[in-house]
């Protein structure tokens, strides 16, 4: 029975850019390549809460950076301001939250080495209710666009 519970709680989908833990479905984790000595790198993904209970992304852990912070960009008039989301990112029941350039996103601060296109950056997403989920951020070339709706799947 324990093996069944573990198997159901963390299920990898048919594609590597899609994983589940509890009621949460995480898809398309990606980043952009960084130049040498870059002090930060961005991380982006989509989290869908398929359950009836709210959850929250509390933290992200990765050996690829000194620390990872959850950030948001707020537009105040014509000025965009970025700030850390210290209380975690809310994931309302039945909702999809997209972390993308210009909105909610992750900041890999103090990368251990440059993020190189074609490589993957391992990380662990820590959720309040669903627990922990290992993911790999696909590093895309500098200037790569956000994945289109055609790359997401359910």
Tab-separated table of N, CA and C in Angstrom:
chain	number	residue	atom	x	y	z
A	1	UNK	N	0.825	-1.202	0.000
A	1	UNK	CA	0.000	0.000	0.000
A	1	UNK	C	0.862	1.255	0.000
A	2	UNK	N	1.953	1.250	0.774
A	2	UNK	CA	2.841	2.421	0.817
A	2	UNK	C	3.419	2.705	-0.557
A	3	UNK	N	3.801	1.650	-1.284
A	3	UNK	CA	4.358	1.844	-2.627
A	3	UNK	C	3.314	2.460	-3.553
A	4	UNK	N	2.063	2.060	-3.411
A	4	UNK	CA	0.995	2.615	-4.229
A	4	UNK	C	0.799	4.091	-3.923
A	5	UNK	N	0.819	4.463	-2.651
A	5	UNK	CA	0.659	5.862	-2.258
A	5	UNK	C	1.786	6.705	-2.826
A	6	UNK	N	3.032	6.229	-2.724
A	6	UNK	CA	4.170	6.966	-3.268
A	6	UNK	C	4.039	7.071	-4.782
A	7	UNK	N	3.652	5.991	-5.435
A	7	UNK	CA	3.510	6.002	-6.891
A	7	UNK	C	2.444	6.961	-7.366
A	8	UNK	N	1.357	7.096	-6.623
A	8	UNK	CA	0.278	7.996	-7.008
A	8	UNK	C	0.627	9.443	-6.671
A	9	UNK	N	1.377	9.674	-5.591
A	9	UNK	CA	1.643	11.047	-5.168
A	9	UNK	C	2.647	11.762	-6.051
A	10	UNK	N	3.553	11.051	-6.683
A	10	UNK	CA	4.521	11.681	-7.583
A	10	UNK	C	4.514	10.904	-8.880
A	11	UNK	N	3.819	11.447	-9.874
A	11	UNK	CA	3.673	10.749	-11.135
A	11	UNK	C	4.288	11.580	-12.248
A	12	UNK	N	5.223	11.014	-12.957
A	12	UNK	CA	5.781	11.692	-14.127
A	12	UNK	C	4.872	11.391	-15.304
A	13	UNK	N	4.585	12.403	-16.083
A	13	UNK	CA	3.731	12.212	-17.250
A	13	UNK	C	4.571	11.701	-18.414
A	14	UNK	N	3.936	11.486	-19.541
A	14	UNK	CA	4.605	10.900	-20.692
A	14	UNK	C	5.773	11.746	-21.173
A	15	UNK	N	5.708	13.050	-21.008
A	15	UNK	CA	6.785	13.927	-21.453
A	15	UNK	C	7.566	14.406	-20.238
A	16	UNK	N	8.855	14.640	-20.414
A	16	UNK	CA	9.701	15.050	-19.305
A	16	UNK	C	9.400	16.465	-18.822
A	17	UNK	N	8.670	17.257	-19.591
A	17	UNK	CA	8.391	18.633	-19.184
A	17	UNK	C	7.082	18.730	-18.396
A	18	UNK	N	6.661	17.624	-17.819
A	18	UNK	CA	5.342	17.539	-17.208
A	18	UNK	C	5.420	16.555	-16.038
A	19	UNK	N	5.114	16.993	-14.828
A	19	UNK	CA	5.170	16.107	-13.663
A	19	UNK	C	4.062	16.472	-12.691
A	20	UNK	N	3.743	15.526	-11.794
A	20	UNK	CA	2.688	15.772	-10.808
A	20	UNK	C	3.172	15.382	-9.424
A	21	UNK	N	2.655	16.104	-8.447
A	21	UNK	CA	2.805	15.735	-7.049
A	21	UNK	C	1.491	16.124	-6.380
A	22	UNK	N	0.850	15.168	-5.725
A	22	UNK	CA	-0.459	15.437	-5.149
A	22	UNK	C	-1.414	15.918	-6.227
A	23	UNK	N	-2.112	17.024	-5.952
A	23	UNK	CA	-3.059	17.588	-6.914
A	23	UNK	C	-2.422	18.587	-7.869
A	24	UNK	N	-1.104	18.772	-7.769
A	24	UNK	CA	-0.426	19.777	-8.580
A	24	UNK	C	0.224	19.158	-9.810
A	25	UNK	N	0.064	19.844	-10.932
A	25	UNK	CA	0.666	19.445	-12.192
A	25	UNK	C	1.624	20.554	-12.604
A	26	UNK	N	2.883	20.214	-12.783
A	26	UNK	CA	3.910	21.190	-13.152
A	26	UNK	C	4.342	20.890	-14.580
A	27	UNK	N	4.365	21.919	-15.424
A	27	UNK	CA	4.764	21.696	-16.811
A	27	UNK	C	5.724	22.764	-17.297
A	28	UNK	N	6.507	22.369	-18.269
A	28	UNK	CA	7.438	23.192	-19.030
A	28	UNK	C	8.365	24.049	-18.149
A	29	UNK	N	9.133	23.454	-17.236
A	29	UNK	CA	10.129	24.263	-16.527
A	29	UNK	C	11.268	24.625	-17.488
A	30	UNK	N	11.592	25.916	-17.581
A	30	UNK	CA	12.631	26.352	-18.514
A	30	UNK	C	13.337	27.592	-17.998
A	31	UNK	N	14.469	27.875	-18.592
A	31	UNK	CA	15.272	29.049	-18.280
A	31	UNK	C	15.949	29.491	-19.570
A	32	UNK	N	16.587	30.638	-19.507
A	32	UNK	CA	17.373	31.108	-20.658
A	32	UNK	C	18.852	31.021	-20.321
A	33	UNK	N	19.663	30.800	-21.345
A	33	UNK	CA	21.111	30.776	-21.171
A	33	UNK	C	21.578	32.125	-20.615
A	34	UNK	N	22.650	32.078	-19.843
A	34	UNK	CA	23.206	33.296	-19.252
A	34	UNK	C	24.638	33.494	-19.723
A	35	UNK	N	25.097	34.745	-19.773
A	35	UNK	CA	26.504	34.981	-20.091
A	35	UNK	C	27.382	34.598	-18.895
A	36	UNK	N	28.686	34.390	-19.133
A	36	UNK	CA	29.581	34.108	-18.013
A	36	UNK	C	29.496	35.236	-16.973
A	37	UNK	N	29.610	34.873	-15.713
A	37	UNK	CA	29.586	35.818	-14.592
A	37	UNK	C	28.238	36.489	-14.353
A	38	UNK	N	27.180	36.026	-14.990
A	38	UNK	CA	25.846	36.601	-14.738
A	38	UNK	C	25.494	36.371	-13.271
A	39	UNK	N	24.995	37.396	-12.580
A	39	UNK	CA	24.679	37.237	-11.164
A	39	UNK	C	23.357	36.516	-10.896
A	40	UNK	N	22.497	36.401	-11.915
A	40	UNK	CA	21.195	35.756	-11.757
A	40	UNK	C	20.789	35.045	-13.042
A	41	UNK	N	19.826	34.148	-12.890
A	41	UNK	CA	19.180	33.509	-14.037
A	41	UNK	C	17.705	33.368	-13.680
A	42	UNK	N	16.851	33.433	-14.669
A	42	UNK	CA	15.415	33.306	-14.439
A	42	UNK	C	14.953	31.872	-14.603
A	43	UNK	N	13.860	31.553	-13.929
A	43	UNK	CA	13.240	30.241	-14.067
A	43	UNK	C	11.745	30.413	-14.256
A	44	UNK	N	11.180	29.617	-15.163
A	44	UNK	CA	9.785	29.772	-15.539
A	44	UNK	C	9.127	28.391	-15.630
A	45	UNK	N	7.834	28.326	-15.350
A	45	UNK	CA	7.081	27.073	-15.419
A	45	UNK	C	5.612	27.359	-15.217
A	46	UNK	N	4.796	26.350	-15.378
A	46	UNK	CA	3.358	26.455	-15.159
A	46	UNK	C	2.952	25.450	-14.089
A	47	UNK	N	2.136	25.904	-13.133
A	47	UNK	CA	1.646	25.024	-12.072
A	47	UNK	C	0.122	25.050	-12.102
A	48	UNK	N	-0.452	23.880	-12.256
A	48	UNK	CA	-1.912	23.760	-12.287
A	48	UNK	C	-2.360	22.999	-11.045
A	49	UNK	N	-3.243	23.597	-10.274
A	49	UNK	CA	-3.784	22.950	-9.083
A	49	UNK	C	-5.098	22.285	-9.474
A	50	UNK	N	-5.078	20.982	-9.622
A	50	UNK	CA	-6.267	20.226	-10.044
A	50	UNK	C	-7.151	19.837	-8.867
A	51	UNK	N	-6.743	20.212	-7.653
A	51	UNK	CA	-7.485	19.800	-6.471
A	51	UNK	C	-8.518	20.806	-6.026
A	52	UNK	N	-9.173	20.478	-4.922
A	52	UNK	CA	-10.192	21.335	-4.342
A	52	UNK	C	-9.673	22.147	-3.164
A	53	UNK	N	-8.360	22.080	-2.912
A	53	UNK	CA	-7.751	22.791	-1.793
A	53	UNK	C	-6.623	23.677	-2.297
A	54	UNK	N	-6.558	24.902	-1.782
A	54	UNK	CA	-5.465	25.800	-2.140
A	54	UNK	C	-4.135	25.205	-1.695
A	55	UNK	N	-3.071	25.538	-2.392
A	55	UNK	CA	-1.720	25.146	-2.015
A	55	UNK	C	-0.841	26.379	-2.189
A	56	UNK	N	0.439	26.225	-1.977
A	56	UNK	CA	1.360	27.360	-2.056
A	56	UNK	C	2.751	26.824	-2.371
A	57	UNK	N	3.444	27.478	-3.325
A	57	UNK	CA	4.854	27.188	-3.572
A	57	UNK	C	5.641	27.963	-2.535
A	58	UNK	N	6.257	27.241	-1.592
A	58	UNK	CA	6.962	27.881	-0.490
A	58	UNK	C	8.407	28.221	-0.813
A	59	UNK	N	9.071	27.336	-1.560
A	59	UNK	CA	10.506	27.517	-1.803
A	59	UNK	C	10.927	26.694	-3.011
A	60	UNK	N	12.113	27.016	-3.499
A	60	UNK	CA	12.747	26.241	-4.557
A	60	UNK	C	14.192	26.034	-4.128
A	61	UNK	N	14.643	24.799	-4.204
A	61	UNK	CA	16.010	24.453	-3.818
A	61	UNK	C	16.767	23.990	-5.050
A	62	UNK	N	18.019	24.425	-5.184
A	62	UNK	CA	18.838	23.983	-6.299
A	62	UNK	C	20.310	24.191	-5.979
A	63	UNK	N	21.111	23.168	-6.250
A	63	UNK	CA	22.561	23.283	-6.088
A	63	UNK	C	23.164	24.123	-7.213
A	64	UNK	N	22.354	24.480	-8.221
A	64	UNK	CA	22.845	25.256	-9.354
A	64	UNK	C	23.008	26.741	-9.031
A	65	UNK	N	22.575	27.170	-7.836
A	65	UNK	CA	22.668	28.580	-7.453
A	65	UNK	C	22.824	28.687	-5.941
A	66	UNK	N	23.354	29.828	-5.502
A	66	UNK	CA	23.498	30.057	-4.063
A	66	UNK	C	22.143	30.020	-3.378
A	67	UNK	N	21.118	30.553	-4.042
A	67	UNK	CA	19.749	30.491	-3.537
A	67	UNK	C	18.782	30.734	-4.698
A	68	UNK	N	17.536	30.360	-4.480
A	68	UNK	CA	16.486	30.596	-5.472
A	68	UNK	C	15.367	31.329	-4.766
A	69	UNK	N	14.908	32.425	-5.370
A	69	UNK	CA	13.815	33.212	-4.807
A	69	UNK	C	12.640	33.220	-5.769
A	70	UNK	N	11.444	33.330	-5.197
A	70	UNK	CA	10.223	33.494	-5.985
A	70	UNK	C	9.990	34.997	-6.097
A	71	UNK	N	9.832	35.505	-7.318
A	71	UNK	CA	9.661	36.941	-7.546
A	71	UNK	C	8.392	37.220	-8.326
A	72	UNK	N	7.965	38.465	-8.242
A	72	UNK	CA	6.881	38.933	-9.099
A	72	UNK	C	7.251	40.299	-9.640
A	73	UNK	N	6.730	40.612	-10.806
A	73	UNK	CA	6.884	41.939	-11.402
A	73	UNK	C	5.532	42.610	-11.312
A	74	UNK	N	5.513	43.780	-10.687
A	74	UNK	CA	4.281	44.582	-10.605
A	74	UNK	C	4.489	45.845	-11.419
A	75	UNK	N	3.458	46.205	-12.144
A	75	UNK	CA	3.511	47.422	-12.946
A	75	UNK	C	2.788	48.525	-12.189
A	76	UNK	N	3.540	49.550	-11.829
A	76	UNK	CA	2.982	50.713	-11.138
A	76	UNK	C	3.096	51.887	-12.097
A	77	UNK	N	1.980	52.181	-12.738
A	77	UNK	CA	2.010	53.185	-13.793
A	77	UNK	C	2.820	52.633	-14.954
A	78	UNK	N	3.848	53.366	-15.354
A	78	UNK	CA	4.698	52.912	-16.458
A	78	UNK	C	5.986	52.261	-15.960
A	79	UNK	N	6.067	52.036	-14.654
A	79	UNK	CA	7.280	51.462	-14.070
A	79	UNK	C	7.009	50.030	-13.612
A	80	UNK	N	7.867	49.114	-14.042
A	80	UNK	CA	7.777	47.723	-13.596
A	80	UNK	C	8.724	47.547	-12.421
A	81	UNK	N	8.207	47.011	-11.322
A	81	UNK	CA	9.021	46.783	-10.133
A	81	UNK	C	9.018	45.305	-9.802
A	82	UNK	N	10.213	44.773	-9.528
A	82	UNK	CA	10.338	43.373	-9.171
A	82	UNK	C	10.547	43.271	-7.666
A	83	UNK	N	9.877	42.283	-7.057
A	83	UNK	CA	10.062	42.068	-5.631
A	83	UNK	C	9.948	40.587	-5.320
A	84	UNK	N	10.590	40.179	-4.220
A	84	UNK	CA	10.524	38.798	-3.785
A	84	UNK	C	9.165	38.526	-3.144
A	85	UNK	N	8.630	37.346	-3.390
A	85	UNK	CA	7.384	36.894	-2.775
A	85	UNK	C	7.801	36.044	-1.575
A	86	UNK	N	7.861	36.668	-0.399
A	86	UNK	CA	8.421	36.001	0.774
A	86	UNK	C	7.457	35.029	1.460
A	87	UNK	N	6.173	35.204	1.273
A	87	UNK	CA	5.184	34.335	1.927
A	87	UNK	C	4.812	33.130	1.069
A	88	UNK	N	5.500	32.945	-0.052
A	88	UNK	CA	5.179	31.857	-0.959
A	88	UNK	C	4.169	32.285	-2.012
A	89	UNK	N	4.111	31.520	-3.078
A	89	UNK	CA	3.234	31.832	-4.206
A	89	UNK	C	1.930	31.052	-4.074
A	90	UNK	N	0.785	31.768	-3.922
A	90	UNK	CA	-0.502	31.080	-3.788
A	90	UNK	C	-0.859	30.293	-5.055
A	91	UNK	N	-1.385	29.097	-4.845
A	91	UNK	CA	-1.847	28.236	-5.929
A	91	UNK	C	-3.293	27.855	-5.621
A	92	UNK	N	-4.238	28.731	-6.004
A	92	UNK	CA	-5.645	28.489	-5.666
A	92	UNK	C	-6.178	27.187	-6.267
A	93	UNK	N	-7.096	26.555	-5.556
A	93	UNK	CA	-7.736	25.335	-6.031
A	93	UNK	C	-8.347	25.569	-7.407
A	94	UNK	N	-8.100	24.654	-8.327
A	94	UNK	CA	-8.681	24.728	-9.660
A	94	UNK	C	-8.037	25.736	-10.588
A	95	UNK	N	-6.993	26.428	-10.146
A	95	UNK	CA	-6.377	27.488	-10.957
A	95	UNK	C	-5.058	27.039	-11.561
A	96	UNK	N	-4.641	27.765	-12.589
A	96	UNK	CA	-3.338	27.580	-13.216
A	96	UNK	C	-2.538	28.849	-13.006
A	97	UNK	N	-1.314	28.706	-12.480
A	97	UNK	CA	-0.436	29.845	-12.243
A	97	UNK	C	0.769	29.693	-13.166
A	98	UNK	N	1.015	30.714	-13.984
A	98	UNK	CA	2.103	30.683	-14.953
A	98	UNK	C	3.223	31.591	-14.459
A	99	UNK	N	4.412	31.035	-14.314
A	99	UNK	CA	5.603	31.813	-13.997
A	99	UNK	C	6.287	32.081	-15.322
A	100	UNK	N	6.386	33.375	-15.702
A	100	UNK	CA	6.875	33.736	-17.029
A	100	UNK	C	7.620	35.058	-16.952
A	101	UNK	N	8.399	35.377	-17.984
A	101	UNK	CA	9.068	36.678	-18.005
A	101	UNK	C	8.044	37.806	-17.882
A	102	UNK	N	8.340	38.777	-17.024
A	102	UNK	CA	7.453	39.919	-16.848
A	102	UNK	C	6.346	39.697	-15.835
A	103	UNK	N	6.298	38.541	-15.195
A	103	UNK	CA	5.277	38.230	-14.199
A	103	UNK	C	5.916	37.504	-13.031
A	104	UNK	N	5.188	36.568	-12.461
A	104	UNK	CA	5.799	35.711	-11.450
A	104	UNK	C	6.915	34.914	-12.118
A	105	UNK	N	8.027	34.718	-11.422
A	105	UNK	CA	9.142	33.943	-11.948
A	105	UNK	C	10.071	33.549	-10.802
A	106	UNK	N	11.020	32.698	-11.094
A	106	UNK	CA	12.037	32.314	-10.124
A	106	UNK	C	13.328	33.027	-10.458
A	107	UNK	N	14.095	33.385	-9.444
A	107	UNK	CA	15.415	33.981	-9.644
A	107	UNK	C	16.450	33.051	-9.034
A	108	UNK	N	17.288	32.463	-9.889
A	108	UNK	CA	18.433	31.678	-9.436
A	108	UNK	C	19.540	32.692	-9.169
A	109	UNK	N	19.830	32.944	-7.908
A	109	UNK	CA	20.774	33.994	-7.525
A	109	UNK	C	22.131	33.362	-7.232
A	110	UNK	N	23.164	33.930	-7.874
A	110	UNK	CA	24.511	33.401	-7.716
A	110	UNK	C	24.665	32.032	-8.341
A	111	UNK	N	24.398	31.915	-9.654
A	111	UNK	CA	24.544	30.607	-10.297
A	111	UNK	C	25.951	30.036	-10.091
A	112	UNK	N	26.030	28.733	-9.846
A	112	UNK	CA	27.316	28.072	-9.649
A	112	UNK	C	28.149	28.101	-10.928
A	113	UNK	N	27.484	28.082	-12.066
A	113	UNK	CA	28.127	28.187	-13.373
A	113	UNK	C	27.090	28.738	-14.342
A	114	UNK	N	27.534	29.254	-15.486
A	114	UNK	CA	26.548	29.805	-16.429
A	114	UNK	C	25.510	28.760	-16.841
A	115	UNK	N	24.297	29.222	-17.065
A	115	UNK	CA	23.254	28.356	-17.606
A	115	UNK	C	23.517	28.286	-19.111
A	116	UNK	N	23.771	27.089	-19.620
A	116	UNK	CA	24.157	26.889	-21.009
A	116	UNK	C	23.008	26.250	-21.776
A	117	UNK	N	22.691	26.820	-22.942
A	117	UNK	CA	21.601	26.294	-23.772
A	117	UNK	C	21.814	24.807	-24.034
A	118	UNK	N	20.714	24.065	-23.947
A	118	UNK	CA	20.753	22.630	-24.190
A	118	UNK	C	20.970	21.808	-22.929
A	119	UNK	N	21.322	22.444	-21.839
A	119	UNK	CA	21.529	21.724	-20.587
A	119	UNK	C	20.273	21.813	-19.732
A	120	UNK	N	20.280	21.099	-18.624
A	120	UNK	CA	19.162	21.144	-17.684
A	120	UNK	C	19.669	21.557	-16.316
A	121	UNK	N	18.838	22.291	-15.599
A	121	UNK	CA	19.159	22.746	-14.253
A	121	UNK	C	18.205	22.043	-13.289
A	122	UNK	N	18.727	21.164	-12.447
A	122	UNK	CA	17.858	20.458	-11.500
A	122	UNK	C	17.448	21.353	-10.336
A	123	UNK	N	16.237	21.142	-9.861
A	123	UNK	CA	15.727	21.902	-8.719
A	123	UNK	C	14.642	21.074	-8.037
A	124	UNK	N	14.311	21.484	-6.821
A	124	UNK	CA	13.224	20.855	-6.078
A	124	UNK	C	12.224	21.943	-5.709
A	125	UNK	N	10.974	21.767	-6.112
A	125	UNK	CA	9.902	22.679	-5.751
A	125	UNK	C	9.328	22.192	-4.425
A	126	UNK	N	9.153	23.109	-3.474
A	126	UNK	CA	8.634	22.746	-2.157
A	126	UNK	C	7.267	23.395	-1.984
A	127	UNK	N	6.228	22.546	-1.885
A	127	UNK	CA	4.861	23.029	-1.767
A	127	UNK	C	4.355	22.843	-0.337
A	128	UNK	N	3.469	23.718	0.080
A	128	UNK	CA	2.923	23.670	1.430
A	128	UNK	C	2.167	22.370	1.700
A	129	UNK	N	1.312	21.950	0.802
A	129	UNK	CA	0.492	20.757	1.015
A	129	UNK	C	0.988	19.547	0.220
A	130	UNK	N	1.336	19.755	-1.035
A	130	UNK	CA	1.681	18.631	-1.914
A	130	UNK	C	3.060	18.046	-1.617
A	131	UNK	N	3.937	18.806	-0.958
A	131	UNK	CA	5.264	18.290	-0.643
A	131	UNK	C	6.318	18.735	-1.641
A	132	UNK	N	7.257	17.853	-1.924
A	132	UNK	CA	8.423	18.185	-2.740
A	132	UNK	C	8.327	17.524	-4.111
A	133	UNK	N	8.820	18.228	-5.129
A	133	UNK	CA	8.821	17.699	-6.489
A	133	UNK	C	10.123	18.072	-7.172
A	134	UNK	N	10.865	17.066	-7.642
A	134	UNK	CA	12.088	17.309	-8.406
A	134	UNK	C	11.708	17.647	-9.838
A	135	UNK	N	12.325	18.703	-10.369
A	135	UNK	CA	12.112	19.106	-11.758
A	135	UNK	C	13.462	19.450	-12.376
A	136	UNK	N	13.489	19.539	-13.694
A	136	UNK	CA	14.688	19.962	-14.412
A	136	UNK	C	14.289	21.083	-15.362
A	137	UNK	N	14.919	22.246	-15.195
A	137	UNK	CA	14.654	23.393	-16.052
A	137	UNK	C	15.480	23.257	-17.322
A	138	UNK	N	14.808	23.215	-18.474
A	138	UNK	CA	15.488	23.159	-19.761
A	138	UNK	C	16.060	24.537	-20.050
A	139	UNK	N	17.353	24.618	-20.320
A	139	UNK	CA	17.970	25.911	-20.630
A	139	UNK	C	17.885	26.138	-22.134
A	140	UNK	N	17.228	27.223	-22.496
A	140	UNK	CA	17.026	27.593	-23.902
A	140	UNK	C	17.977	28.728	-24.264
A	141	UNK	N	18.178	28.980	-25.548
A	141	UNK	CA	19.107	30.041	-25.956
A	141	UNK	C	18.678	31.423	-25.452
A	142	UNK	N	19.646	32.322	-25.352
A	142	UNK	CA	19.367	33.703	-24.972
A	142	UNK	C	18.330	34.258	-25.950
A	143	UNK	N	17.339	34.958	-25.438
A	143	UNK	CA	16.310	35.542	-26.294
A	143	UNK	C	15.219	34.567	-26.695
A	144	UNK	N	15.281	33.331	-26.211
A	144	UNK	CA	14.244	32.347	-26.557
A	144	UNK	C	12.898	32.850	-26.067
A	145	UNK	N	11.849	32.714	-26.883
A	145	UNK	CA	10.519	33.137	-26.451
A	145	UNK	C	9.937	32.177	-25.423
A	146	UNK	N	8.947	32.639	-24.701
A	146	UNK	CA	8.217	31.762	-23.789
A	146	UNK	C	7.567	30.670	-24.603
A	147	UNK	N	7.432	29.480	-24.026
A	147	UNK	CA	6.756	28.414	-24.766
A	147	UNK	C	5.330	28.844	-25.130
A	148	UNK	N	4.914	28.521	-26.328
A	148	UNK	CA	3.558	28.856	-26.759
A	148	UNK	C	2.560	27.890	-26.182
A	149	UNK	N	1.310	28.205	-26.340
A	149	UNK	CA	0.241	27.342	-25.816
A	149	UNK	C	0.325	25.949	-26.413
A	150	UNK	N	0.895	25.834	-27.609
A	150	UNK	CA	1.003	24.540	-28.251
A	150	UNK	C	1.949	23.588	-27.548
A	151	UNK	N	2.864	24.090	-26.690
A	151	UNK	CA	3.797	23.187	-26.022
A	151	UNK	C	3.241	22.686	-24.700
A	152	UNK	N	2.228	23.335	-24.182
A	152	UNK	CA	1.644	22.876	-22.921
A	152	UNK	C	0.637	21.774	-23.208
A	153	UNK	N	0.492	20.871	-22.263
A	153	UNK	CA	-0.480	19.792	-22.436
A	153	UNK	C	-1.084	19.468	-21.085
A	154	UNK	N	-2.223	18.805	-21.128
A	154	UNK	CA	-2.929	18.482	-19.872
A	154	UNK	C	-3.166	17.004	-19.800
